[in-house]
mmCIF file with all atom_site columns, C-alpha atoms in Angstrom:
data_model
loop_
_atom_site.group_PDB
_atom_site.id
_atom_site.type_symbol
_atom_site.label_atom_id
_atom_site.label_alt_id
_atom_site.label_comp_id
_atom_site.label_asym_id
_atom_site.label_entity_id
_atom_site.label_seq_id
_atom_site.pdbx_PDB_ins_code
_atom_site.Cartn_x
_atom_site.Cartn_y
_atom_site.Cartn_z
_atom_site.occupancy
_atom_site.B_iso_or_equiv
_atom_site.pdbx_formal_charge
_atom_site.auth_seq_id
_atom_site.auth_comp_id
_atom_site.auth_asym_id
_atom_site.auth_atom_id
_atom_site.pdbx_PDB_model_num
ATOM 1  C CA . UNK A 1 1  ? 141.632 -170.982 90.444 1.00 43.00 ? 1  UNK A CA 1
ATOM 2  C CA . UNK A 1 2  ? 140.332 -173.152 87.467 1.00 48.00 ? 2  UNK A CA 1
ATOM 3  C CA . UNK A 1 3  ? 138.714 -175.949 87.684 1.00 49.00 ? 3  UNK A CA 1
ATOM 4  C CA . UNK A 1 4  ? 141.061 -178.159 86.246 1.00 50.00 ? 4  UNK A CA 1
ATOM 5  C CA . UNK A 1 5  ? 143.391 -177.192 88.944 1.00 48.00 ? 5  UNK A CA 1
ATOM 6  C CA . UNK A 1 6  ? 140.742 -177.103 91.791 1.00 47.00 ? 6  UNK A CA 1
ATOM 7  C CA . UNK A 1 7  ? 139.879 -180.257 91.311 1.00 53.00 ? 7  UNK A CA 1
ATOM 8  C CA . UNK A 1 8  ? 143.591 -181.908 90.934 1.00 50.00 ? 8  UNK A CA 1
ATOM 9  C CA . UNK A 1 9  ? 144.009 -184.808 93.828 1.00 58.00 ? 9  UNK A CA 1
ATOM 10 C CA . UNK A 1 10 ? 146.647 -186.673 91.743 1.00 62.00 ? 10 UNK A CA 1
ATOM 11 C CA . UNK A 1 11 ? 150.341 -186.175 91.807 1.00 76.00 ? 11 UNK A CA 1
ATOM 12 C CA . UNK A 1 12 ? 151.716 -183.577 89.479 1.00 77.00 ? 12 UNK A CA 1
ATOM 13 C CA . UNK A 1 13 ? 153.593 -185.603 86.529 1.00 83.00 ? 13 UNK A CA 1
ATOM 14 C CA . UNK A 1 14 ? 156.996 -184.941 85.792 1.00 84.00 ? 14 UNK A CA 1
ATOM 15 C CA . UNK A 1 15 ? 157.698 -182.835 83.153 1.00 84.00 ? 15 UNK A CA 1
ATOM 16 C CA . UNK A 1 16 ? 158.611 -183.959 79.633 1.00 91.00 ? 16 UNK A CA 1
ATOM 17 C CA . UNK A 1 17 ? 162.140 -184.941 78.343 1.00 89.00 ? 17 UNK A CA 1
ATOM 18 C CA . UNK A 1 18 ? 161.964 -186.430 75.204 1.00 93.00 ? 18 UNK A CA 1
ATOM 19 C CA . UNK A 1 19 ? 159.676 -185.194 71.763 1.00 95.00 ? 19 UNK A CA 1
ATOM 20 C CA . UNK A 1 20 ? 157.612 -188.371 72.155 1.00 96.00 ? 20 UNK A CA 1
ATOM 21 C CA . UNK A 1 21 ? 157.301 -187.082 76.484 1.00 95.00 ? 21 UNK A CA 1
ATOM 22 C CA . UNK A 1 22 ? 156.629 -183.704 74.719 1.00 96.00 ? 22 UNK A CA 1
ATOM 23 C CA . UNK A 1 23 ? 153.515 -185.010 72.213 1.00 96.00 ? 23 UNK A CA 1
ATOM 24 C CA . UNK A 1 24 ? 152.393 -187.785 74.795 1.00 95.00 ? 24 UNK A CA 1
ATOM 25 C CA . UNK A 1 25 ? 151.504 -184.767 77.270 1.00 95.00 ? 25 UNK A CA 1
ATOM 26 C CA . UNK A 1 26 ? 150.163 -182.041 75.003 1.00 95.00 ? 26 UNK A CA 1
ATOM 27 C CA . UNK A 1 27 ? 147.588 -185.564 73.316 1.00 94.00 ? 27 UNK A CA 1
ATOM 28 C CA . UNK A 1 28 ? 146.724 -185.714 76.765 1.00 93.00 ? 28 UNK A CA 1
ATOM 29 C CA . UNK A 1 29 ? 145.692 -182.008 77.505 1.00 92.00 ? 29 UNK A CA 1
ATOM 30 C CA . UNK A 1 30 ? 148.322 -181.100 79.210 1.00 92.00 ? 30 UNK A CA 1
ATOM 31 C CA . UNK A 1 31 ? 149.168 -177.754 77.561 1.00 91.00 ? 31 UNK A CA 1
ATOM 32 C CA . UNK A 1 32 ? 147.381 -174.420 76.775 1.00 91.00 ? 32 UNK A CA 1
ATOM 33 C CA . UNK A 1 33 ? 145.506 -173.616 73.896 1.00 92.00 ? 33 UNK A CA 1
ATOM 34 C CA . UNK A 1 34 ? 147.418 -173.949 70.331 1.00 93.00 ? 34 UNK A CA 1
ATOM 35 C CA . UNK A 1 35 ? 150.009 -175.257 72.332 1.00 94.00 ? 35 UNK A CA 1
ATOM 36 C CA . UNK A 1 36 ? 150.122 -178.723 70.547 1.00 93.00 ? 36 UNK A CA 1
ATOM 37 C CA . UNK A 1 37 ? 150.020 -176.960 67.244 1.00 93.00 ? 37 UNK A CA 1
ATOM 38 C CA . UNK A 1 38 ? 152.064 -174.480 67.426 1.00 95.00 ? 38 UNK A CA 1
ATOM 39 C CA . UNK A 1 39 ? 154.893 -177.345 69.232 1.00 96.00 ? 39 UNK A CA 1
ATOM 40 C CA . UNK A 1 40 ? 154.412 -179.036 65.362 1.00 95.00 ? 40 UNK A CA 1
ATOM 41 C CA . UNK A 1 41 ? 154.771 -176.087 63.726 1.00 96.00 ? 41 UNK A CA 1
ATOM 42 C CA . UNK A 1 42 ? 157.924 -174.607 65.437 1.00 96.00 ? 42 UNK A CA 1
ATOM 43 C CA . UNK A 1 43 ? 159.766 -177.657 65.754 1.00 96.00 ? 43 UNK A CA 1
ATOM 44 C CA . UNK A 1 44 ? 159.402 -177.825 62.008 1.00 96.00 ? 44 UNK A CA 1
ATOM 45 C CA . UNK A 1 45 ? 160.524 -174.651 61.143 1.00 96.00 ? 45 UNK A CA 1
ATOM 46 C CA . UNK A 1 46 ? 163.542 -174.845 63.536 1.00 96.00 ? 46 UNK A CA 1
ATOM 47 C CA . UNK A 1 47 ? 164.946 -178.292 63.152 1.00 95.00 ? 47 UNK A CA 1
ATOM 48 C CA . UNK A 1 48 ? 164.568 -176.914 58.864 1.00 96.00 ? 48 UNK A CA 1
ATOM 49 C CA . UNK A 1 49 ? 166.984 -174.138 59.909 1.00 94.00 ? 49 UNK A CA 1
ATOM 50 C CA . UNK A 1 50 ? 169.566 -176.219 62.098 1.00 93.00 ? 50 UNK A CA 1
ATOM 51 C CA . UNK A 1 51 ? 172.598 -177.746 60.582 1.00 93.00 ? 51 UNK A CA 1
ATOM 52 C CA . UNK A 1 52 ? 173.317 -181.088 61.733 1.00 90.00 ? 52 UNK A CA 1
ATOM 53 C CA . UNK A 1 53 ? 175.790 -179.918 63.942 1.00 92.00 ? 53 UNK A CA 1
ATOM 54 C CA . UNK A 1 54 ? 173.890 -176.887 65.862 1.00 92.00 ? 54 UNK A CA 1
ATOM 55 C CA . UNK A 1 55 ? 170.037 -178.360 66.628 1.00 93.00 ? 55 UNK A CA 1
ATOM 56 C CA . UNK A 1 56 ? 170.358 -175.336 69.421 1.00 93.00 ? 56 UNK A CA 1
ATOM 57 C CA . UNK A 1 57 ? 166.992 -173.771 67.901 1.00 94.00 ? 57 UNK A CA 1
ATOM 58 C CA . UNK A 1 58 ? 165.471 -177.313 68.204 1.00 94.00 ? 58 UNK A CA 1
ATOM 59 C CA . UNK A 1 59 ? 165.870 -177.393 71.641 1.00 94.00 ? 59 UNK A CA 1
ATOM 60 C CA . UNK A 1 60 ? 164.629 -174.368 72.710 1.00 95.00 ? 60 UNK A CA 1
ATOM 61 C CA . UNK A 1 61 ? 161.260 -175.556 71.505 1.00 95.00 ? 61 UNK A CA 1
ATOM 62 C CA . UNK A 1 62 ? 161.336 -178.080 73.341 1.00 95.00 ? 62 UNK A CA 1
ATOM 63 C CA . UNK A 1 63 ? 162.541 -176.548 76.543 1.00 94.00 ? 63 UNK A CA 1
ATOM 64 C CA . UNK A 1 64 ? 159.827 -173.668 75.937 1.00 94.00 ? 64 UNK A CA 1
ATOM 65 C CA . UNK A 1 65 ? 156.832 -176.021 75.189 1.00 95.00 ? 65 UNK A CA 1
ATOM 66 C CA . UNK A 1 66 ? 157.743 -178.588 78.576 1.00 94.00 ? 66 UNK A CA 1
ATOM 67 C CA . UNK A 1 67 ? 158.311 -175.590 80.676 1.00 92.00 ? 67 UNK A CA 1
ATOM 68 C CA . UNK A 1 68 ? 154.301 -174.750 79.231 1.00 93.00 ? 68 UNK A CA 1
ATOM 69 C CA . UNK A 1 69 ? 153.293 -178.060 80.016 1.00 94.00 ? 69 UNK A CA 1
ATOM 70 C CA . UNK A 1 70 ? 154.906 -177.798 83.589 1.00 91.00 ? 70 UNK A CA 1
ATOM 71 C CA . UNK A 1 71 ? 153.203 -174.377 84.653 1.00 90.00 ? 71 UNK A CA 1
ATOM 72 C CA . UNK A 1 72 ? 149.970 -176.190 83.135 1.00 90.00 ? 72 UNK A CA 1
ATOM 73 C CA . UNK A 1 73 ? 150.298 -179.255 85.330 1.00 88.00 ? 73 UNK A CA 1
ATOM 74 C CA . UNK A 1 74 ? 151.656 -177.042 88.629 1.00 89.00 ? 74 UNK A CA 1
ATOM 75 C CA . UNK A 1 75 ? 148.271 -176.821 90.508 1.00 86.00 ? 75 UNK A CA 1
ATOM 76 C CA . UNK A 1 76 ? 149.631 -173.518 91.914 1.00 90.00 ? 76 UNK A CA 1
ATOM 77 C CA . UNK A 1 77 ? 150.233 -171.649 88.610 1.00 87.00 ? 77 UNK A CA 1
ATOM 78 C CA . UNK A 1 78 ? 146.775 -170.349 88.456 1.00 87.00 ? 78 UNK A CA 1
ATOM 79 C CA . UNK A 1 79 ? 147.070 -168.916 92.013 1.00 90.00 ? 79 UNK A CA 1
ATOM 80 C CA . UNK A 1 80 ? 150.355 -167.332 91.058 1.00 91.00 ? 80 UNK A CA 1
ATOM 81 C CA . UNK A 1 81 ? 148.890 -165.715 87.576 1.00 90.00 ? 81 UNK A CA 1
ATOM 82 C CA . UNK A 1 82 ? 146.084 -164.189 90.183 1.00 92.00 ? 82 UNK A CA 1
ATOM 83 C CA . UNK A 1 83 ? 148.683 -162.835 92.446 1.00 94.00 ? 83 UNK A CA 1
ATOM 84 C CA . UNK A 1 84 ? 150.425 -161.442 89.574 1.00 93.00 ? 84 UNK A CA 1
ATOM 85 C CA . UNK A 1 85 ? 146.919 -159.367 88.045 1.00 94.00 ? 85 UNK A CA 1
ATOM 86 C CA . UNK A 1 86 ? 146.302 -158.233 91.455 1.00 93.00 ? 86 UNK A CA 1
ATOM 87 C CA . UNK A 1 87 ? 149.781 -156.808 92.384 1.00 92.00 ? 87 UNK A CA 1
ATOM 88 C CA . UNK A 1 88 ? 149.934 -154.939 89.209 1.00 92.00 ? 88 UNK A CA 1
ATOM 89 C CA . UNK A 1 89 ? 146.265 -153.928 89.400 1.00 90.00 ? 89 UNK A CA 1
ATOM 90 C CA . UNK A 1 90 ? 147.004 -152.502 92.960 1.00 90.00 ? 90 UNK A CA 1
ATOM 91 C CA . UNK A 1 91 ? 150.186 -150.880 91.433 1.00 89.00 ? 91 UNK A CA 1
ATOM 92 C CA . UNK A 1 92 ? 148.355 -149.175 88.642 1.00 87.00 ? 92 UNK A CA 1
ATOM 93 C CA . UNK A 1 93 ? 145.890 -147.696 91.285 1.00 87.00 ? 93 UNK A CA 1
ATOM 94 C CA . UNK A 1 94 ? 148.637 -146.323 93.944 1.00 86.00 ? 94 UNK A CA 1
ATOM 95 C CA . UNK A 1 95 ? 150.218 -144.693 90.263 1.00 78.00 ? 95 UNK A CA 1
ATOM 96 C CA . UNK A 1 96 ? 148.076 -144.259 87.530 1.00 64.00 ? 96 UNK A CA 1
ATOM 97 C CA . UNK A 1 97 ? 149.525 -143.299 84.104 1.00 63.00 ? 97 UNK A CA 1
ATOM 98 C CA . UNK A 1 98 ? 149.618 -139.960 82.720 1.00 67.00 ? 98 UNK A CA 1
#
């Protein structure tokens, strides 16, 4: 577990709704690596392909990058990455590839 999440005794905030929610969190940390840039840079390029009336590709950056700064803030998502590398680790052992 890292230590950012070792050391988490605060609630968990809620996860961002709005673009301002969105920008507050990733100024704060709250994201991976890139992930504030790459939020700029994505929401740019898909609100300049959305007509007024379809912003669908809009949204899904911004569902994509608060569901990245929810598994960021959950204090078990590191735990849960391990669990995930050592179940397929143990896999690849029991069946090894040809």
């Amino acid at each position: 577990m890292s230590a950012q999440h070792a050391e988490a005794t605060h609630p968990v905030p809620p996860p961002p709704k709005t673009v301002a929610d969105i920008r507050a969190a990733l100024r704060q940390g709250r994201g991976f690596p890139g992930d504030a840039e790459s939020f700029e840079a994505d929401l740019a390029r898909a609100l300049d392909a959305s007509t007024p009336a379809d912003l669908h590709r809009g949204s899904q950056v911004l569902n994509e990058c608060a569901g990245s700064i929810a598994a960021f803030s959950d204090p078990e998502f590191d735990a849960a990455v391990e669990e995930g590398l050592d179940l397929i680790a143990e896999i690849k052992k029991r069946r090894p590839l040809p």
